[in-house]
Amino acid sequence: MQDLTVFLEHYKKVIDESLFKEISVRNIEPKLKESMLYSVQAGGKRIRPMLVFATLQALNADPLLGVRTATALEMIHTYSLIHDDLPAMDNDDYRRGKWTNHKIFGDATAILAGDALLTLAFSILAEDENLSFETRLALIKEISFSSGAEGMVGGQQADMEAENKQVTLEELSSIHARKTGELLIFAVTSAAKIAEADPEQTKRLRIFAENIGIGFQISDDILDVIGDETKMGKKTGVDAFLNKSTYPGLLTLDGAKRALNEHMSIAKSALSGHDFDDEILLQLADLIALREN
């Protein structure tokens, strides 16, 4: 059995080095560059890049073919965190146990750092000479959808509008399928495209990704209720303070835990018996479900 810890340590080093290099070599205003590097080097599990690498491995492709895709994806994720933490959004002071970007660099530079990471991500995808022009274009189109108005950004807007309102479970799932799930889906399906997976493999991988996306958000909501702030590196109880609809709020804490297990079970079943080298993907699913931060 392949050791998940060894896999994560190896590819975390790969993605950390790539993030630093892609920003450092660019001709960027010094304070803006410092702000961008501050957030991409703030730590984290790099779940989205790990899903890119693990999916490529599951399809018997070289995980390193996904380095630039994983780097672009993590930049977009980081930009979203910088903007989420701003006073106009979630107004958070800490992220991963450190001051949030705007607390160090000010709101204006934090906004620009997020903008810069988002736009740099598209350049990185376009410049990936390991992939065909057709594949690069397809990935740019897909990540534009996943991160944009019909994906993550639209989900964030819907989430804000749901504050202080009673929403149904279906509505809540729709919000988080976009806000949280779309980038996780892209992580998996982009790797499928790079590896030239067949239609059945791609379908199965998408089912896997959709369910771990919902599972990730359920786990996040549970941790906001019962998580340890020291391990989380940020305040807990924020959802209740903002009167946001959450899975524990709709289903009870025990009900949310059952829903998490159900989605993880569906995700794992999607990979069963379909010629995947899925050891690491399955272990990543467990990491998402059982994480403490």
Short mmCIF file of C-alpha atoms in Angstrom, two decimals:
data_model
loop_
_atom_site.label_atom_id
_atom_site.label_comp_id
_atom_site.label_asym_id
_atom_site.label_seq_id
_atom_site.Cartn_x
_atom_site.Cartn_y
_atom_site.Cartn_z
CA MET A 1 0.00 0.00 0.00
CA GLN A 2 1.39 3.40 -0.97
CA ASP A 3 1.96 5.75 1.95
CA LEU A 4 -0.19 8.89 1.67
CA THR A 5 2.17 10.85 3.93
CA VAL A 6 5.13 10.19 1.62
CA PHE A 7 3.03 11.14 -1.42
CA LEU A 8 1.84 14.38 0.18
CA GLU A 9 5.31 15.38 1.38
CA HIS A 10 6.84 14.79 -2.04
CA TYR A 11 4.22 16.61 -4.10
CA LYS A 12 3.79 19.40 -1.56
CA LYS A 13 7.46 20.19 -2.11
CA VAL A 14 6.86 20.11 -5.88
CA ILE A 15 3.90 22.49 -5.74
CA ASP A 16 5.51 24.83 -3.19
CA GLU A 17 8.60 25.19 -5.37
CA SER A 18 6.49 25.77 -8.47
CA LEU A 19 4.37 28.46 -6.80
CA PHE A 20 7.46 30.30 -5.57
CA LYS A 21 9.21 30.06 -8.93
CA GLU A 22 6.23 31.20 -11.02
CA ILE A 23 5.83 34.36 -8.94
CA SER A 24 9.51 35.07 -8.27
CA VAL A 25 10.61 35.09 -11.91
CA ARG A 26 7.95 37.61 -12.97
CA ASN A 27 8.52 41.36 -13.21
CA ILE A 28 6.06 42.34 -10.47
CA GLU A 29 5.97 45.43 -8.23
CA PRO A 30 7.92 44.47 -5.06
CA LYS A 31 5.12 45.01 -2.53
CA LEU A 32 2.61 43.21 -4.75
CA LYS A 33 5.01 40.29 -5.24
CA GLU A 34 5.61 40.12 -1.48
CA SER A 35 1.87 40.06 -0.86
CA MET A 36 1.31 37.29 -3.42
CA LEU A 37 4.14 35.18 -2.00
CA TYR A 38 2.92 35.76 1.55
CA SER A 39 -0.37 34.04 0.84
CA VAL A 40 0.83 31.22 -1.42
CA GLN A 41 3.49 30.37 1.18
CA ALA A 42 1.10 30.51 4.13
CA GLY A 43 0.86 26.73 4.38
CA GLY A 44 -2.14 24.47 3.89
CA LYS A 45 -2.60 20.90 2.76
CA ARG A 46 -2.67 21.71 -0.98
CA ILE A 47 -5.69 19.41 -1.40
CA ARG A 48 -6.50 20.64 -4.91
CA PRO A 49 -3.00 20.16 -6.34
CA MET A 50 -2.80 16.78 -4.60
CA LEU A 51 -6.00 15.74 -6.37
CA VAL A 52 -4.44 16.70 -9.71
CA PHE A 53 -1.34 14.61 -9.02
CA ALA A 54 -3.24 11.67 -7.50
CA THR A 55 -5.72 11.51 -10.39
CA LEU A 56 -2.91 11.45 -12.93
CA GLN A 57 -1.29 8.63 -10.97
CA ALA A 58 -4.63 6.79 -10.80
CA LEU A 59 -4.74 6.94 -14.60
CA ASN A 60 -1.15 5.65 -14.90
CA ALA A 61 0.10 9.00 -16.20
CA ASP A 62 3.10 10.96 -14.94
CA PRO A 63 1.86 13.21 -12.10
CA LEU A 64 4.45 15.83 -13.06
CA LEU A 65 2.50 16.49 -16.25
CA GLY A 66 0.06 18.32 -13.98
CA VAL A 67 2.48 20.65 -12.20
CA ARG A 68 1.49 23.82 -14.06
CA THR A 69 -2.21 22.97 -13.91
CA ALA A 70 -1.92 22.33 -10.17
CA THR A 71 0.02 25.57 -9.72
CA ALA A 72 -2.59 27.61 -11.57
CA LEU A 73 -5.38 25.96 -9.58
CA GLU A 74 -3.72 26.68 -6.24
CA MET A 75 -3.18 30.31 -7.25
CA ILE A 76 -6.88 30.68 -7.99
CA HIS A 77 -7.77 29.01 -4.69
CA THR A 78 -5.38 31.35 -2.86
CA TYR A 79 -6.82 34.44 -4.55
CA SER A 80 -10.28 33.36 -3.39
CA LEU A 81 -9.05 33.05 0.21
CA ILE A 82 -7.42 36.50 0.14
CA HIS A 83 -10.67 38.06 -1.05
CA ASP A 84 -12.86 35.97 1.29
CA ASP A 85 -10.91 37.26 4.29
CA LEU A 86 -11.44 40.94 3.43
CA PRO A 87 -13.61 43.13 5.70
CA ALA A 88 -16.26 43.39 2.98
CA MET A 89 -16.57 39.58 2.90
CA ASP A 90 -15.87 37.34 5.93
CA ASN A 91 -13.67 39.89 7.76
CA ASP A 92 -11.20 37.32 9.10
CA ASP A 93 -7.99 38.30 10.88
CA TYR A 94 -6.31 34.89 10.73
CA ARG A 95 -5.79 32.26 8.07
CA ARG A 96 -3.82 29.06 8.78
CA GLY A 97 -2.62 30.53 12.06
CA LYS A 98 -1.16 33.67 10.46
CA TRP A 99 -2.42 37.20 9.87
CA THR A 100 -4.60 37.39 6.78
CA ASN A 101 -3.16 39.21 3.79
CA HIS A 102 -5.05 42.46 4.25
CA LYS A 103 -3.96 42.70 7.90
CA ILE A 104 -0.33 42.79 6.73
CA PHE A 105 -0.52 44.63 3.41
CA GLY A 106 -3.79 46.58 3.62
CA ASP A 107 -7.08 46.03 1.81
CA ALA A 108 -6.01 47.59 -1.49
CA THR A 109 -2.85 45.52 -1.95
CA ALA A 110 -4.67 42.37 -0.81
CA ILE A 111 -7.30 42.93 -3.51
CA LEU A 112 -4.59 43.47 -6.12
CA ALA A 113 -2.66 40.39 -4.95
CA GLY A 114 -5.79 38.31 -5.43
CA ASP A 115 -6.36 39.83 -8.86
CA ALA A 116 -2.74 39.15 -9.81
CA LEU A 117 -2.87 35.50 -8.72
CA LEU A 118 -6.09 34.92 -10.65
CA THR A 119 -4.76 36.38 -13.89
CA LEU A 120 -1.30 34.81 -13.54
CA ALA A 121 -2.99 31.40 -13.33
CA PHE A 122 -4.23 31.72 -16.91
CA SER A 123 -0.74 32.61 -18.15
CA ILE A 124 0.69 29.55 -16.45
CA LEU A 125 -1.84 27.28 -18.14
CA ALA A 126 -1.27 28.92 -21.52
CA GLU A 127 2.51 28.50 -21.22
CA ASP A 128 2.46 24.75 -20.43
CA GLU A 129 4.57 23.34 -23.25
CA ASN A 130 4.07 19.77 -22.00
CA LEU A 131 0.47 19.93 -23.23
CA SER A 132 -1.01 20.41 -26.67
CA PHE A 133 -2.57 23.76 -27.58
CA GLU A 134 -5.96 22.03 -27.69
CA THR A 135 -5.56 20.69 -24.15
CA ARG A 136 -4.34 24.04 -22.83
CA LEU A 137 -7.32 25.83 -24.35
CA ALA A 138 -9.72 23.26 -22.90
CA LEU A 139 -8.20 23.62 -19.42
CA ILE A 140 -8.38 27.43 -19.58
CA LYS A 141 -12.03 27.22 -20.61
CA GLU A 142 -12.86 24.76 -17.83
CA ILE A 143 -11.08 26.64 -15.06
CA SER A 144 -12.71 29.89 -16.21
CA PHE A 145 -16.09 28.23 -15.72
CA SER A 146 -15.19 26.55 -12.43
CA SER A 147 -13.75 29.70 -10.85
CA GLY A 148 -16.11 32.25 -12.40
CA ALA A 149 -19.65 33.55 -12.28
CA GLU A 150 -21.22 30.15 -12.93
CA GLY A 151 -18.87 28.40 -10.52
CA MET A 152 -16.98 29.52 -7.41
CA VAL A 153 -17.71 33.26 -7.64
CA GLY A 154 -21.41 32.66 -8.28
CA GLY A 155 -21.51 30.25 -5.36
CA GLN A 156 -19.92 32.86 -3.12
CA GLN A 157 -22.57 35.40 -4.14
CA ALA A 158 -25.35 32.89 -3.47
CA ASP A 159 -23.80 32.08 -0.09
CA MET A 160 -23.80 35.75 0.91
CA GLU A 161 -27.41 36.17 -0.19
CA ALA A 162 -28.40 33.13 1.89
CA GLU A 163 -27.21 34.75 5.13
CA ASN A 164 -30.06 35.33 7.60
CA LYS A 165 -32.36 33.20 5.42
CA GLN A 166 -33.72 29.69 5.75
CA VAL A 167 -32.62 27.64 2.76
CA THR A 168 -33.45 24.07 1.81
CA LEU A 169 -30.91 21.27 1.72
CA GLU A 170 -31.13 21.29 -2.08
CA GLU A 171 -30.39 25.04 -2.18
CA LEU A 172 -27.49 24.67 0.25
CA SER A 173 -25.99 21.85 -1.80
CA SER A 174 -26.31 23.95 -4.96
CA ILE A 175 -24.47 26.85 -3.31
CA HIS A 176 -21.57 24.72 -2.16
CA ALA A 177 -21.37 22.63 -5.32
CA ARG A 178 -20.33 25.91 -6.92
CA LYS A 179 -18.53 27.72 -4.11
CA THR A 180 -16.44 24.78 -2.91
CA GLY A 181 -17.02 21.91 -5.29
CA GLU A 182 -16.17 23.38 -8.67
CA LEU A 183 -12.44 23.80 -8.07
CA LEU A 184 -12.23 20.29 -6.62
CA ILE A 185 -14.04 18.95 -9.69
CA PHE A 186 -11.61 20.82 -11.93
CA ALA A 187 -8.66 19.31 -10.05
CA VAL A 188 -9.84 15.81 -10.95
CA THR A 189 -11.28 16.38 -14.43
CA SER A 190 -8.29 18.45 -15.57
CA ALA A 191 -6.05 15.51 -14.75
CA ALA A 192 -8.41 13.22 -16.67
CA LYS A 193 -8.07 15.50 -19.69
CA ILE A 194 -4.27 15.65 -19.41
CA ALA A 195 -4.10 11.84 -19.13
CA GLU A 196 -6.56 11.39 -22.04
CA ALA A 197 -8.90 9.30 -19.92
CA ASP A 198 -11.72 7.50 -21.70
CA PRO A 199 -15.34 8.74 -21.33
CA GLU A 200 -16.28 6.14 -18.70
CA GLN A 201 -13.22 6.92 -16.59
CA THR A 202 -13.95 10.64 -16.85
CA LYS A 203 -17.58 10.10 -15.85
CA ARG A 204 -16.56 8.04 -12.81
CA LEU A 205 -13.92 10.54 -11.77
CA ARG A 206 -16.43 13.38 -12.01
CA ILE A 207 -18.85 11.52 -9.72
CA PHE A 208 -15.97 11.01 -7.30
CA ALA A 209 -15.07 14.71 -7.42
CA GLU A 210 -18.64 15.99 -7.06
CA ASN A 211 -19.14 13.95 -3.92
CA ILE A 212 -15.86 14.80 -2.26
CA GLY A 213 -16.65 18.44 -3.05
CA ILE A 214 -19.87 18.26 -1.06
CA GLY A 215 -18.11 16.16 1.57
CA PHE A 216 -15.38 18.78 1.90
CA GLN A 217 -17.96 21.48 2.65
CA ILE A 218 -19.87 19.31 5.12
CA SER A 219 -16.59 18.61 6.91
CA ASP A 220 -15.83 22.36 6.90
CA ASP A 221 -19.23 23.12 8.43
CA ILE A 222 -18.76 20.45 11.10
CA LEU A 223 -15.32 21.81 12.00
CA ASP A 224 -16.77 25.31 12.36
CA VAL A 225 -18.96 23.86 15.13
CA ILE A 226 -16.62 21.46 16.92
CA GLY A 227 -13.15 22.24 15.54
CA ASP A 228 -10.16 23.24 17.65
CA GLU A 229 -9.18 26.83 16.84
CA THR A 230 -5.52 26.02 17.51
CA LYS A 231 -5.55 23.24 14.92
CA MET A 232 -7.79 25.18 12.55
CA GLY A 233 -5.56 28.26 12.56
CA LYS A 234 -8.62 30.52 12.47
CA LYS A 235 -11.74 31.36 14.44
CA THR A 236 -14.53 28.81 14.74
CA GLY A 237 -18.22 29.61 15.13
CA VAL A 238 -18.06 32.11 12.27
CA ASP A 239 -20.99 30.56 10.40
CA ALA A 240 -23.26 30.88 13.42
CA PHE A 241 -22.11 34.46 14.01
CA LEU A 242 -22.93 35.39 10.41
CA ASN A 243 -26.17 33.38 10.57
CA LYS A 244 -25.19 31.28 7.58
CA SER A 245 -27.06 28.16 6.57
CA THR A 246 -24.91 25.09 7.16
CA TYR A 247 -25.24 21.32 7.00
CA PRO A 248 -25.22 20.92 10.81
CA GLY A 249 -27.79 23.71 11.02
CA LEU A 250 -30.13 21.95 8.60
CA LEU A 251 -29.42 18.32 9.46
CA THR A 252 -28.13 18.51 13.08
CA LEU A 253 -24.50 17.68 13.81
CA ASP A 254 -25.13 13.93 13.74
CA GLY A 255 -27.13 14.26 10.54
CA ALA A 256 -24.30 16.20 8.91
CA LYS A 257 -21.85 13.48 9.90
CA ARG A 258 -24.12 10.85 8.32
CA ALA A 259 -24.39 12.93 5.13
CA LEU A 260 -20.60 13.25 5.03
CA ASN A 261 -20.22 9.47 5.26
CA GLU A 262 -22.82 8.96 2.53
CA HIS A 263 -21.06 11.29 0.09
CA MET A 264 -17.67 9.73 0.83
CA SER A 265 -19.15 6.28 0.22
CA ILE A 266 -20.58 7.35 -3.15
CA ALA A 267 -17.24 8.92 -4.09
CA LYS A 268 -15.30 5.76 -3.32
CA SER A 269 -17.84 3.51 -5.03
CA ALA A 270 -17.46 5.53 -8.24
CA LEU A 271 -13.85 4.35 -8.53
CA SER A 272 -14.49 0.73 -7.63
CA GLY A 273 -13.76 -1.85 -10.32
CA HIS A 274 -12.88 0.58 -13.11
CA ASP A 275 -9.17 -0.02 -13.62
CA PHE A 276 -7.92 2.89 -11.53
CA ASP A 277 -4.70 2.85 -9.50
CA ASP A 278 -6.78 4.56 -6.85
CA GLU A 279 -4.95 3.97 -3.55
CA ILE A 280 -3.92 7.59 -3.06
CA LEU A 281 -7.23 9.02 -4.31
CA LEU A 282 -9.14 6.91 -1.79
CA GLN A 283 -6.79 7.95 1.00
CA LEU A 284 -7.24 11.59 0.00
CA ALA A 285 -11.00 11.14 0.28
CA ASP A 286 -10.51 9.88 3.84
CA LEU A 287 -8.23 12.82 4.61
CA ILE A 288 -10.94 15.22 3.48
CA ALA A 289 -13.58 13.47 5.57
CA LEU A 290 -11.50 13.08 8.74
CA ARG A 291 -9.43 16.29 8.67
CA GLU A 292 -9.09 18.49 11.75
CA ASN A 293 -8.37 21.75 9.95
#
